[in-house]
mmCIF file of C-alpha atoms in Angstrom:
data_model
loop_
_atom_site.group_PDB
_atom_site.id
_atom_site.type_symbol
_atom_site.label_atom_id
_atom_site.label_comp_id
_atom_site.label_asym_id
_atom_site.label_seq_id
_atom_site.Cartn_x
_atom_site.Cartn_y
_atom_site.Cartn_z
ATOM 1 C CA MET I 1 -58.442 -79.326 -78.533
ATOM 2 C CA THR I 2 -58.205 -78.255 -81.982
ATOM 3 C CA PRO I 3 -61.329 -77.683 -84.292
ATOM 4 C CA TYR I 4 -60.950 -80.990 -86.349
ATOM 5 C CA THR I 5 -60.206 -83.439 -82.818
ATOM 6 C CA GLU I 6 -63.289 -82.057 -81.180
ATOM 7 C CA ARG I 7 -65.644 -83.081 -84.299
ATOM 8 C CA VAL I 8 -63.480 -86.027 -84.259
ATOM 9 C CA ILE I 9 -65.143 -86.470 -81.032
ATOM 10 C CA GLN I 10 -68.421 -85.438 -82.351
ATOM 11 C CA ILE I 11 -68.961 -87.655 -85.151
ATOM 12 C CA ILE I 12 -67.153 -90.628 -82.808
ATOM 13 C CA ARG I 13 -69.730 -90.540 -79.340
ATOM 14 C CA SER I 14 -73.366 -90.383 -82.270
ATOM 15 C CA ILE I 15 -72.384 -93.637 -84.328
ATOM 16 C CA PRO I 16 -75.214 -94.946 -83.251
ATOM 17 C CA GLU I 17 -74.551 -98.689 -81.162
ATOM 18 C CA GLY I 18 -74.763 -101.554 -83.651
ATOM 19 C CA LYS I 19 -73.630 -99.376 -86.334
ATOM 20 C CA VAL I 20 -69.923 -99.073 -87.285
ATOM 21 C CA MET I 21 -67.965 -96.232 -89.498
ATOM 22 C CA THR I 22 -64.475 -95.882 -90.539
ATOM 23 C CA TYR I 23 -62.133 -94.592 -89.511
ATOM 24 C CA GLY I 24 -61.958 -92.558 -93.098
ATOM 25 C CA GLN I 25 -64.966 -91.822 -93.266
ATOM 26 C CA ILE I 26 -64.903 -90.167 -89.913
ATOM 27 C CA SER I 27 -62.012 -87.978 -91.297
ATOM 28 C CA ARG I 28 -63.654 -86.510 -94.387
ATOM 29 C CA LEU I 29 -67.107 -85.764 -92.417
ATOM 30 C CA ALA I 30 -64.452 -84.314 -89.919
ATOM 31 C CA GLY I 31 -63.254 -82.209 -92.578
ATOM 32 C CA SER I 32 -59.688 -84.165 -93.656
ATOM 33 C CA PRO I 33 -60.209 -86.663 -95.925
ATOM 34 C CA ARG I 34 -56.711 -87.939 -95.812
ATOM 35 C CA GLY I 35 -56.808 -88.178 -92.244
ATOM 36 C CA ALA I 36 -58.276 -91.170 -91.404
ATOM 37 C CA ARG I 37 -54.022 -92.034 -89.435
ATOM 38 C CA GLN I 38 -55.584 -88.453 -87.082
ATOM 39 C CA VAL I 39 -58.660 -90.784 -86.583
ATOM 40 C CA VAL I 40 -56.448 -93.535 -84.938
ATOM 41 C CA ARG I 41 -55.001 -91.080 -83.184
ATOM 42 C CA ILE I 42 -57.037 -89.451 -82.108
ATOM 43 C CA LEU I 43 -58.720 -92.340 -80.190
ATOM 44 C CA HIS I 44 -56.148 -93.725 -78.901
ATOM 45 C CA ALA I 45 -54.828 -90.761 -76.883
ATOM 46 C CA MET I 46 -58.315 -89.678 -76.236
ATOM 47 C CA GLY I 47 -61.153 -92.483 -76.587
ATOM 48 C CA LYS I 48 -60.696 -93.358 -72.523
ATOM 49 C CA LYS I 49 -61.343 -90.118 -71.502
ATOM 50 C CA TYR I 50 -64.192 -88.894 -73.246
ATOM 51 C CA LYS I 51 -65.630 -92.688 -73.041
ATOM 52 C CA LEU I 52 -65.872 -92.557 -77.103
ATOM 53 C CA PRO I 53 -67.092 -95.768 -79.102
ATOM 54 C CA TRP I 54 -63.830 -96.380 -79.819
ATOM 55 C CA HIS I 55 -66.389 -100.358 -81.155
ATOM 56 C CA ARG I 56 -67.332 -98.666 -83.672
ATOM 57 C CA VAL I 57 -64.773 -97.681 -85.823
ATOM 58 C CA VAL I 58 -63.288 -100.231 -88.229
ATOM 59 C CA ASN I 59 -60.896 -99.604 -91.368
ATOM 60 C CA ALA I 60 -61.830 -99.079 -95.381
ATOM 61 C CA LYS I 61 -62.622 -102.676 -95.361
ATOM 62 C CA GLY I 62 -64.840 -103.426 -92.097
ATOM 63 C CA GLU I 63 -62.031 -104.977 -90.434
ATOM 64 C CA ILE I 64 -61.074 -104.758 -87.014
ATOM 65 C CA ALA I 65 -57.623 -103.337 -87.406
ATOM 66 C CA ILE I 66 -56.133 -103.277 -84.040
ATOM 67 C CA PRO I 67 -53.472 -105.875 -83.937
ATOM 68 C CA ASP I 68 -53.129 -107.767 -80.149
ATOM 69 C CA ASP I 69 -55.435 -110.816 -80.334
ATOM 70 C CA GLU I 70 -56.487 -109.572 -76.940
ATOM 71 C CA GLY I 71 -57.987 -105.968 -77.428
ATOM 72 C CA ALA I 72 -59.095 -107.675 -80.752
ATOM 73 C CA GLU I 73 -61.524 -109.851 -79.377
ATOM 74 C CA LEU I 74 -62.503 -107.221 -77.163
ATOM 75 C CA GLN I 75 -63.803 -105.276 -79.637
ATOM 76 C CA SER I 76 -65.090 -108.387 -81.931
ATOM 77 C CA PHE I 77 -66.340 -109.006 -78.397
ATOM 78 C CA LEU I 78 -68.496 -106.019 -77.829
ATOM 79 C CA LEU I 79 -69.296 -104.806 -81.696
ATOM 80 C CA GLN I 80 -70.909 -108.429 -81.273
ATOM 81 C CA SER I 81 -72.842 -107.267 -77.860
ATOM 82 C CA GLU I 82 -74.537 -104.679 -80.490
ATOM 83 C CA GLY I 83 -75.763 -107.251 -82.227
ATOM 84 C CA ILE I 84 -73.019 -107.039 -85.331
ATOM 85 C CA GLU I 85 -72.420 -110.367 -86.749
ATOM 86 C CA LEU I 86 -69.077 -110.706 -88.342
ATOM 87 C CA ILE I 87 -67.274 -112.614 -90.928
ATOM 88 C CA GLU I 88 -64.719 -115.276 -89.474
ATOM 89 C CA ASP I 89 -63.997 -112.791 -86.445
ATOM 90 C CA ARG I 90 -62.867 -109.502 -87.932
ATOM 91 C CA LEU I 91 -64.334 -108.809 -90.328
ATOM 92 C CA ILE I 92 -67.807 -106.672 -90.877
ATOM 93 C CA SER I 93 -70.437 -106.182 -93.389
ATOM 94 C CA LEU I 94 -70.309 -102.518 -94.532
ATOM 95 C CA GLU I 95 -73.309 -102.763 -96.404
ATOM 96 C CA ARG I 96 -75.712 -104.209 -93.683
ATOM 97 C CA TYR I 97 -73.089 -102.367 -90.738
ATOM 98 C CA GLN I 98 -71.933 -98.476 -91.685
ATOM 99 C CA ALA I 99 -74.144 -95.803 -89.975
ATOM 100 C CA HIS I 100 -74.008 -92.816 -93.379
ATOM 101 C CA MET I 101 -74.166 -89.443 -91.707
ATOM 102 C CA GLU I 102 -74.856 -86.451 -93.140
ATOM 103 C CA GLU I 103 -72.124 -83.570 -92.626
ATOM 104 C CA ASN I 104 -72.559 -81.165 -89.899
ATOM 105 C CA THR I 105 -73.992 -84.247 -87.550
#
């Protein structure tokens, strides 16, 4: 596993319950400002193995980005179960729910 991948996993694990982070935000904190798609791949490939709170990661607009309805509904349910209010079932207020971490989290 690369140091970048390890860092991404560490950051995702540290997202507090009831908060979200964006793919790009995680990528920047992990040291790759333009690596948001790499974060998507890491979550897809390693999310289950490392029991990552994948549902706390959203796109830059605060939207649930999972294209299939079943996955999006599950993410919506998990976020709401943590107290996050969604707008029209897919949008999260980043102003209210975005976690902010230092680069050496």
